[in-house]
Amino acid sequence: MSETQAAKTPKKPIPHGVPDPKQFMHPVLLRNIGNWKYHDRPRPGVLHHVAKSGDEVWTVRAGTQRQMDVWTIRKLCDIADQYGDSYMRFTIRSNVEMTVADPNKVEPLIKALEENGFPVGGTGNSMSMVAHTQGWLHCDIPGTDASGVVKSLMDALYDEFKNEELPNRLHLSTSCCEINCGGQADIAVIVQHTKPPKINHDLVANVCERPAVVARCPVAAIRPALVNGKPSLEVDEKKCVCCGACFPPCPPMQINDPVHTKLAVWVGGKNSNARGRPTFMKMVAAGLPNNPPRWPEVTEVVLKIVRAYKEDGRPWERVADWIDRIGWPRFFERTGLTFTKYLIDDYKHARQSLNASTHVRF
Amino acid sequence: MAKPMHPTPLLDELEKGPWPSFVTGLKRLAKDKDLVVDLLGQLETSYETRLGYWKGGTVSVFGYGAGVIPRFTELKDENGNPKFPDAAEFHTLRVMPPAGMHYSTEILRKLCDIWERWGSGLIALHGQSGDIMFQGCTTENVQNAWEEINALGFDLGGAGAAVRTSMSCVGAARCEQSCYNEAEAHRAVINSVLSYIHRPSLPYKFKFKFSGCPNDCMNSVQRSDFAVIGIWRDNIQTDEELARRWVEKNGGKEGAIANVSDWVVNRCPTKAIQLKRANQVRQGDSISSVRLTDEWALEIDNRDCVRCMHCINVMTGALAPGKDRGAAILIGGKRTLKIGDLMGTLIIPFMKLDTDEDRQKLVEFAHKVIEFFEENALEHERIGEMIDRIGLPTFLEAMGIDPDPNMVIHPRTNPFVRTDGWDEEVARLKAKKEVKTA
């Protein structure tokens, strides 16, 4: 640190809290808060909202890479200043939304976004951008990258973002460890470790709070032990489910492995209450190689599921609704995936997912 | 001009294809920033070795105990020196966005300028908790960047065992399904718990999320400990003009009726909605109805409706949430570790959120929940896990909330409960009910 900087007294923080969005809101939105009547979609990627006052706005939604450099954000600002009304917002899936009050601005705005590489779409019964995590770029415990997997998936499913041709909306997520920061989704790609942690016994005593690590394990596979005369931890490898929960509190218990860290694909998560209650996703494929830079094996499995859903799903069925109707045997048949013993739950509350009936599909 | 780039043959593959490329963006930043040149070097190494190389540490801004995610490289040569020294420190500032994630181009440009000046120039809009993530800053520059961001009216978000940054949907600002003012509720609650955000002191993380209707666009039911989800109590509203317009757009008089049957009536989870001859529609306090054509109408018995949103999603405007709007509170959602996934559990079926007074009640309840969590959860236990451990009845009693059959899918199916307080409990609830109706 230079002398001038060292001499500078840091300012006390001002606890502003969550900023009031009104100061950054499109004026037509601002004057119609809580007074919207309905909306429709003139074309994929465009929402048309009508207020009770008669005011109307058109919102153009476009995909971004989420991890944006300042030049990309400034490009979005340039587009919004030149073709929009100088306002934008972002969706939970990192899509940018530019709202305009004049319908004649819509087509030029779409053109400007697309010419600058921001695909317009992601509305209604299309596939939205993949909700994702940090991965090798910034996380301290990642089994894989996030942005690269997502880029590869979005390239492969580009048309499903731009068009509204699916039975209902399709949400994807990716997560770089089993903590699953990407969240529940219709289709999720999540790291699945396949080997117990490799322990560096020289470091455990100094780095890890051992009782806390023991308590972290969901299957009580970790116990304190003396290894080579040093206090450390040992793992009962027969019990270990390779979840990686011990790794964050104890980095010497290395769970990531260039070969044995694999990826799994899950389906049928839904947060909305529409139709059935919200549902958790279910694992349907595992053992996929962690294969940068484009993870082709993962994309292939996801594409199989999307294609089957697109062909078989009825209007308004989400992936979970579709599988509820066709059943798991047909899901595995239609997607070409293999149902194995590893997909039968044997953790807590497993019985809830077993079929205690003669409801059988042939 | 920055130093020359390291070769990145693997990352280069991610510049191909139609979707916007984060690699192209990073390369643009690397033209001016040695930090990003070396970041790309480390990331390329991760792509080669299939391993990550960041570790945490302690970096914070003056006066706060959370909000900065420290990252130090672990990729070192045989002498223990960083292989990519200019990216040896690559910290992130988590900053809370405006509720609903609205921005003017003016404010975005200012934020970009600050981050170009002090950081790498890489910004995520937004992280999975909802933060603006200003990624890539040296320890030395964290305070400088923060003071400028803070001066624009922004505040740091949460990290660690703290209340975390929250999210609310676009809601009332642009959506007809909004059942309360999400941004107002979001700000009322979060801005009342800032000390829990800036000074981590809880057993584990605690997340709030605010969705304006049961479509739950913020994924609050599974992604937050305290989900505020808009809902209404009275009858679904209808609009004949918009219903007839929907029929025209969706198959005309003949086809649309089949579509209504397939898309709307058959998909109603409780069979609350029926397609009827227009002249056979019932009247009554709990009935909503709307004509689709001269011959056909929809009839909804709102007592049977669970407010799932499906019919409203299909026939937006023709059908709409009722007028008596508010929110339900669900507590305990989280992902896997350690007892398995949990959805939030319905704790408050309905509360009004129209006025500052209503919102104050929400704030008070939020504080009551956090305080109970703070005192009773085990270390590294989320509130959903805590409720699983102590049982929902114990939690309800602590919160002073009476049981409601809406809180369960069905009553218990096992006899393992001590019921010797049954008569007193029945008497208590009946007396309460009488006071209410009197």
PDB file of N, CA and C in Angstrom, chain B residues 248-303:
ATOM      1  N   GLU B 248     -61.202 -15.533 -29.629  1.00  0.00           N
ATOM      2  CA  GLU B 248     -60.873 -15.224 -31.031  1.00  0.00           C
ATOM      3  C   GLU B 248     -59.440 -15.609 -31.377  1.00  0.00           C
ATOM      4  N   LYS B 249     -58.541 -15.344 -30.448  1.00  0.00           N
ATOM      5  CA  LYS B 249     -57.114 -15.600 -30.718  1.00  0.00           C
ATOM      6  C   LYS B 249     -56.743 -17.063 -30.591  1.00  0.00           C
ATOM      7  N   ASN B 250     -57.548 -17.839 -29.898  1.00  0.00           N
ATOM      8  CA  ASN B 250     -57.163 -19.210 -29.577  1.00  0.00           C
ATOM      9  C   ASN B 250     -58.115 -20.246 -30.148  1.00  0.00           C
ATOM     10  N   GLY B 251     -58.402 -20.122 -31.411  1.00  0.00           N
ATOM     11  CA  GLY B 251     -59.160 -21.182 -32.080  1.00  0.00           C
ATOM     12  C   GLY B 251     -60.566 -20.791 -32.501  1.00  0.00           C
ATOM     13  N   GLY B 252     -60.981 -19.581 -32.192  1.00  0.00           N
ATOM     14  CA  GLY B 252     -62.310 -19.152 -32.612  1.00  0.00           C
ATOM     15  C   GLY B 252     -63.394 -19.863 -31.809  1.00  0.00           C
ATOM     16  N   LYS B 253     -64.636 -19.580 -32.166  1.00  0.00           N
ATOM     17  CA  LYS B 253     -65.762 -20.074 -31.368  1.00  0.00           C
ATOM     18  C   LYS B 253     -65.762 -21.588 -31.219  1.00  0.00           C
ATOM     19  N   GLU B 254     -65.384 -22.305 -32.291  1.00  0.00           N
ATOM     20  CA  GLU B 254     -65.402 -23.773 -32.215  1.00  0.00           C
ATOM     21  C   GLU B 254     -64.165 -24.284 -31.483  1.00  0.00           C
ATOM     22  N   GLY B 255     -63.003 -23.947 -32.046  1.00  0.00           N
ATOM     23  CA  GLY B 255     -61.742 -24.500 -31.516  1.00  0.00           C
ATOM     24  C   GLY B 255     -61.431 -24.055 -30.101  1.00  0.00           C
ATOM     25  N   ALA B 256     -61.763 -22.823 -29.778  1.00  0.00           N
ATOM     26  CA  ALA B 256     -61.358 -22.301 -28.476  1.00  0.00           C
ATOM     27  C   ALA B 256     -62.023 -23.063 -27.333  1.00  0.00           C
ATOM     28  N   ILE B 257     -63.222 -23.553 -27.548  1.00  0.00           N
ATOM     29  CA  ILE B 257     -63.901 -24.261 -26.462  1.00  0.00           C
ATOM     30  C   ILE B 257     -63.161 -25.558 -26.134  1.00  0.00           C
ATOM     31  N   ALA B 258     -62.704 -26.264 -27.177  1.00  0.00           N
ATOM     32  CA  ALA B 258     -61.894 -27.470 -26.937  1.00  0.00           C
ATOM     33  C   ALA B 258     -60.610 -27.090 -26.225  1.00  0.00           C
ATOM     34  N   ASN B 259     -60.007 -25.960 -26.642  1.00  0.00           N
ATOM     35  CA  ASN B 259     -58.761 -25.540 -25.998  1.00  0.00           C
ATOM     36  C   ASN B 259     -58.977 -25.178 -24.534  1.00  0.00           C
ATOM     37  N   VAL B 260     -60.074 -24.504 -24.258  1.00  0.00           N
ATOM     38  CA  VAL B 260     -60.383 -24.165 -22.858  1.00  0.00           C
ATOM     39  C   VAL B 260     -60.522 -25.445 -22.052  1.00  0.00           C
ATOM     40  N   SER B 261     -61.172 -26.422 -22.643  1.00  0.00           N
ATOM     41  CA  SER B 261     -61.363 -27.695 -21.960  1.00  0.00           C
ATOM     42  C   SER B 261     -60.023 -28.372 -21.671  1.00  0.00           C
ATOM     43  N   ASP B 262     -59.143 -28.420 -22.711  1.00  0.00           N
ATOM     44  CA  ASP B 262     -57.850 -29.103 -22.550  1.00  0.00           C
ATOM     45  C   ASP B 262     -56.865 -28.304 -21.704  1.00  0.00           C
ATOM     46  N   TRP B 263     -56.812 -27.036 -21.961  1.00  0.00           N
ATOM     47  CA  TRP B 263     -55.747 -26.228 -21.346  1.00  0.00           C
ATOM     48  C   TRP B 263     -56.115 -25.700 -19.971  1.00  0.00           C
ATOM     49  N   VAL B 264     -57.399 -25.446 -19.772  1.00  0.00           N
ATOM     50  CA  VAL B 264     -57.790 -24.777 -18.531  1.00  0.00           C
ATOM     51  C   VAL B 264     -58.525 -25.746 -17.603  1.00  0.00           C
ATOM     52  N   VAL B 265     -59.674 -26.243 -18.056  1.00  0.00           N
ATOM     53  CA  VAL B 265     -60.545 -27.024 -17.170  1.00  0.00           C
ATOM     54  C   VAL B 265     -59.855 -28.313 -16.714  1.00  0.00           C
ATOM     55  N   ASN B 266     -59.268 -29.046 -17.679  1.00  0.00           N
ATOM     56  CA  ASN B 266     -58.634 -30.325 -17.323  1.00  0.00           C
ATOM     57  C   ASN B 266     -57.405 -30.166 -16.448  1.00  0.00           C
ATOM     58  N   ARG B 267     -56.820 -28.991 -16.459  1.00  0.00           N
ATOM     59  CA  ARG B 267     -55.577 -28.811 -15.709  1.00  0.00           C
ATOM     60  C   ARG B 267     -55.803 -28.155 -14.337  1.00  0.00           C
ATOM     61  N   CYS B 268     -57.039 -27.848 -14.022  1.00  0.00           N
ATOM     62  CA  CYS B 268     -57.316 -27.272 -12.703  1.00  0.00           C
ATOM     63  C   CYS B 268     -57.076 -28.344 -11.642  1.00  0.00           C
ATOM     64  N   PRO B 269     -56.167 -28.107 -10.684  1.00  0.00           N
ATOM     65  CA  PRO B 269     -55.791 -29.191  -9.767  1.00  0.00           C
ATOM     66  C   PRO B 269     -56.918 -29.618  -8.836  1.00  0.00           C
ATOM     67  N   THR B 270     -57.902 -28.752  -8.605  1.00  0.00           N
ATOM     68  CA  THR B 270     -58.978 -29.139  -7.678  1.00  0.00           C
ATOM     69  C   THR B 270     -60.334 -29.198  -8.372  1.00  0.00           C
ATOM     70  N   LYS B 271     -60.323 -29.144  -9.678  1.00  0.00           N
ATOM     71  CA  LYS B 271     -61.578 -29.201 -10.461  1.00  0.00           C
ATOM     72  C   LYS B 271     -62.557 -28.107 -10.015  1.00  0.00           C
ATOM     73  N   ALA B 272     -62.012 -26.972  -9.676  1.00  0.00           N
ATOM     74  CA  ALA B 272     -62.848 -25.862  -9.215  1.00  0.00           C
ATOM     75  C   ALA B 272     -63.487 -25.131 -10.390  1.00  0.00           C
ATOM     76  N   ILE B 273     -62.943 -25.331 -11.587  1.00  0.00           N
ATOM     77  CA  ILE B 273     -63.416 -24.585 -12.747  1.00  0.00           C
ATOM     78  C   ILE B 273     -64.148 -25.531 -13.695  1.00  0.00           C
ATOM     79  N   GLN B 274     -65.266 -25.076 -14.191  1.00  0.00           N
ATOM     80  CA  GLN B 274     -66.073 -25.913 -15.089  1.00  0.00           C
ATOM     81  C   GLN B 274     -66.456 -25.127 -16.331  1.00  0.00           C
ATOM     82  N   LEU B 275     -66.548 -25.856 -17.440  1.00  0.00           N
ATOM     83  CA  LEU B 275     -67.057 -25.276 -18.679  1.00  0.00           C
ATOM     84  C   LEU B 275     -68.552 -25.578 -18.721  1.00  0.00           C
ATOM     85  N   LYS B 276     -69.365 -24.530 -18.872  1.00  0.00           N
ATOM     86  CA  LYS B 276     -70.801 -24.762 -18.800  1.00  0.00           C
ATOM     87  C   LYS B 276     -71.536 -24.020 -19.910  1.00  0.00           C
ATOM     88  N   ARG B 277     -72.726 -24.493 -20.220  1.00  0.00           N
ATOM     89  CA  ARG B 277     -73.616 -23.704 -21.087  1.00  0.00           C
ATOM     90  C   ARG B 277     -73.871 -22.374 -20.379  1.00  0.00           C
ATOM     91  N   ALA B 278     -73.791 -21.311 -21.123  1.00  0.00           N
ATOM     92  CA  ALA B 278     -73.880 -19.986 -20.500  1.00  0.00           C
ATOM     93  C   ALA B 278     -75.143 -19.822 -19.659  1.00  0.00           C
ATOM     94  N   ASN B 279     -76.234 -20.456 -20.088  1.00  0.00           N
ATOM     95  CA  ASN B 279     -77.486 -20.270 -19.337  1.00  0.00           C
ATOM     96  C   ASN B 279     -77.595 -21.188 -18.118  1.00  0.00           C
ATOM     97  N   GLN B 280     -76.559 -22.029 -17.908  1.00  0.00           N
ATOM     98  CA  GLN B 280     -76.614 -22.924 -16.739  1.00  0.00           C
ATOM     99  C   GLN B 280     -75.637 -22.535 -15.637  1.00  0.00           C
ATOM    100  N   VAL B 281     -75.014 -21.394 -15.787  1.00  0.00           N
ATOM    101  CA  VAL B 281     -74.036 -20.967 -14.796  1.00  0.00           C
ATOM    102  C   VAL B 281     -74.740 -20.614 -13.492  1.00  0.00           C
ATOM    103  N   ARG B 282     -74.163 -21.112 -12.382  1.00  0.00           N
ATOM    104  CA  ARG B 282     -74.760 -20.835 -11.075  1.00  0.00           C
ATOM    105  C   ARG B 282     -74.402 -19.425 -10.606  1.00  0.00           C
ATOM    106  N   GLN B 283     -75.212 -18.912  -9.736  1.00  0.00           N
ATOM    107  CA  GLN B 283     -74.894 -17.647  -9.070  1.00  0.00           C
ATOM    108  C   GLN B 283     -74.557 -17.987  -7.625  1.00  0.00           C
ATOM    109  N   GLY B 284     -73.876 -17.107  -6.943  1.00  0.00           N
ATOM    110  CA  GLY B 284     -73.612 -17.365  -5.528  1.00  0.00           C
ATOM    111  C   GLY B 284     -72.404 -16.601  -5.059  1.00  0.00           C
ATOM    112  N   ASP B 285     -72.251 -16.528  -3.722  1.00  0.00           N
ATOM    113  CA  ASP B 285     -71.175 -15.733  -3.127  1.00  0.00           C
ATOM    114  C   ASP B 285     -69.794 -16.209  -3.537  1.00  0.00           C
ATOM    115  N   SER B 286     -69.658 -17.521  -3.755  1.00  0.00           N
ATOM    116  CA  SER B 286     -68.318 -18.047  -4.022  1.00  0.00           C
ATOM    117  C   SER B 286     -68.106 -18.342  -5.507  1.00  0.00           C
ATOM    118  N   ILE B 287     -69.044 -17.914  -6.332  1.00  0.00           N
ATOM    119  CA  ILE B 287     -68.958 -18.257  -7.762  1.00  0.00           C
ATOM    120  C   ILE B 287     -68.429 -17.080  -8.581  1.00  0.00           C
ATOM    121  N   SER B 288     -67.429 -17.382  -9.415  1.00  0.00           N
ATOM    122  CA  SER B 288     -67.018 -16.432 -10.459  1.00  0.00           C
ATOM    123  C   SER B 288     -67.421 -17.055 -11.788  1.00  0.00           C
ATOM    124  N   SER B 289     -67.833 -16.244 -12.724  1.00  0.00           N
ATOM    125  CA  SER B 289     -68.118 -16.816 -14.037  1.00  0.00           C
ATOM    126  C   SER B 289     -67.857 -15.784 -15.120  1.00  0.00           C
ATOM    127  N   VAL B 290     -67.602 -16.295 -16.323  1.00  0.00           N
ATOM    128  CA  VAL B 290     -67.390 -15.390 -17.441  1.00  0.00           C
ATOM    129  C   VAL B 290     -67.837 -16.084 -18.723  1.00  0.00           C
ATOM    130  N   ARG B 291     -68.519 -15.317 -19.557  1.00  0.00           N
ATOM    131  CA  ARG B 291     -68.933 -15.848 -20.851  1.00  0.00           C
ATOM    132  C   ARG B 291     -67.752 -15.866 -21.801  1.00  0.00           C
ATOM    133  N   LEU B 292     -67.617 -16.990 -22.522  1.00  0.00           N
ATOM    134  CA  LEU B 292     -66.563 -17.083 -23.537  1.00  0.00           C
ATOM    135  C   LEU B 292     -67.154 -16.793 -24.913  1.00  0.00           C
ATOM    136  N   THR B 293     -68.368 -17.352 -25.129  1.00  0.00           N
ATOM    137  CA  THR B 293     -69.114 -17.115 -26.366  1.00  0.00           C
ATOM    138  C   THR B 293     -70.556 -16.916 -25.925  1.00  0.00           C
ATOM    139  N   ASP B 294     -71.447 -16.757 -26.879  1.00  0.00           N
ATOM    140  CA  ASP B 294     -72.855 -16.623 -26.488  1.00  0.00           C
ATOM    141  C   ASP B 294     -73.343 -17.899 -25.807  1.00  0.00           C
ATOM    142  N   GLU B 295     -72.725 -19.021 -26.174  1.00  0.00           N
ATOM    143  CA  GLU B 295     -73.184 -20.321 -25.681  1.00  0.00           C
ATOM    144  C   GLU B 295     -72.464 -20.832 -24.457  1.00  0.00           C
ATOM    145  N   TRP B 296     -71.160 -20.543 -24.367  1.00  0.00           N
ATOM    146  CA  TRP B 296     -70.329 -21.195 -23.362  1.00  0.00           C
ATOM    147  C   TRP B 296     -69.780 -20.199 -22.346  1.00  0.00           C
ATOM    148  N   ALA B 297     -69.629 -20.716 -21.133  1.00  0.00           N
ATOM    149  CA  ALA B 297     -69.069 -19.875 -20.069  1.00  0.00           C
ATOM    150  C   ALA B 297     -68.198 -20.716 -19.152  1.00  0.00           C
ATOM    151  N   LEU B 298     -67.333 -20.050 -18.418  1.00  0.00           N
ATOM    152  CA  LEU B 298     -66.560 -20.712 -17.371  1.00  0.00           C
ATOM    153  C   LEU B 298     -67.178 -20.371 -16.027  1.00  0.00           C
ATOM    154  N   GLU B 299     -67.226 -21.373 -15.159  1.00  0.00           N
ATOM    155  CA  GLU B 299     -67.746 -21.146 -13.811  1.00  0.00           C
ATOM    156  C   GLU B 299     -66.713 -21.668 -12.807  1.00  0.00           C
ATOM    157  N   ILE B 300     -66.359 -20.816 -11.844  1.00  0.00           N
ATOM    158  CA  ILE B 300     -65.369 -21.210 -10.827  1.00  0.00           C
ATOM    159  C   ILE B 300     -66.046 -21.164  -9.464  1.00  0.00           C
ATOM    160  N   ASP B 301     -65.935 -22.284  -8.724  1.00  0.00           N
ATOM    161  CA  ASP B 301     -66.364 -22.244  -7.325  1.00  0.00           C
ATOM    162  C   ASP B 301     -65.120 -21.938  -6.495  1.00  0.00           C
ATOM    163  N   ASN B 302     -65.007 -20.700  -6.049  1.00  0.00           N
ATOM    164  CA  ASN B 302     -63.776 -20.233  -5.409  1.00  0.00           C
ATOM    165  C   ASN B 302     -63.471 -20.911  -4.079  1.00  0.00           C
ATOM    166  N   ARG B 303     -64.507 -21.572  -3.468  1.00  0.00           N
ATOM    167  CA  ARG B 303     -64.218 -22.311  -2.233  1.00  0.00           C
ATOM    168  C   ARG B 303     -63.328 -23.516  -2.532  1.00  0.00           C
TER     169      ARG B 303
END
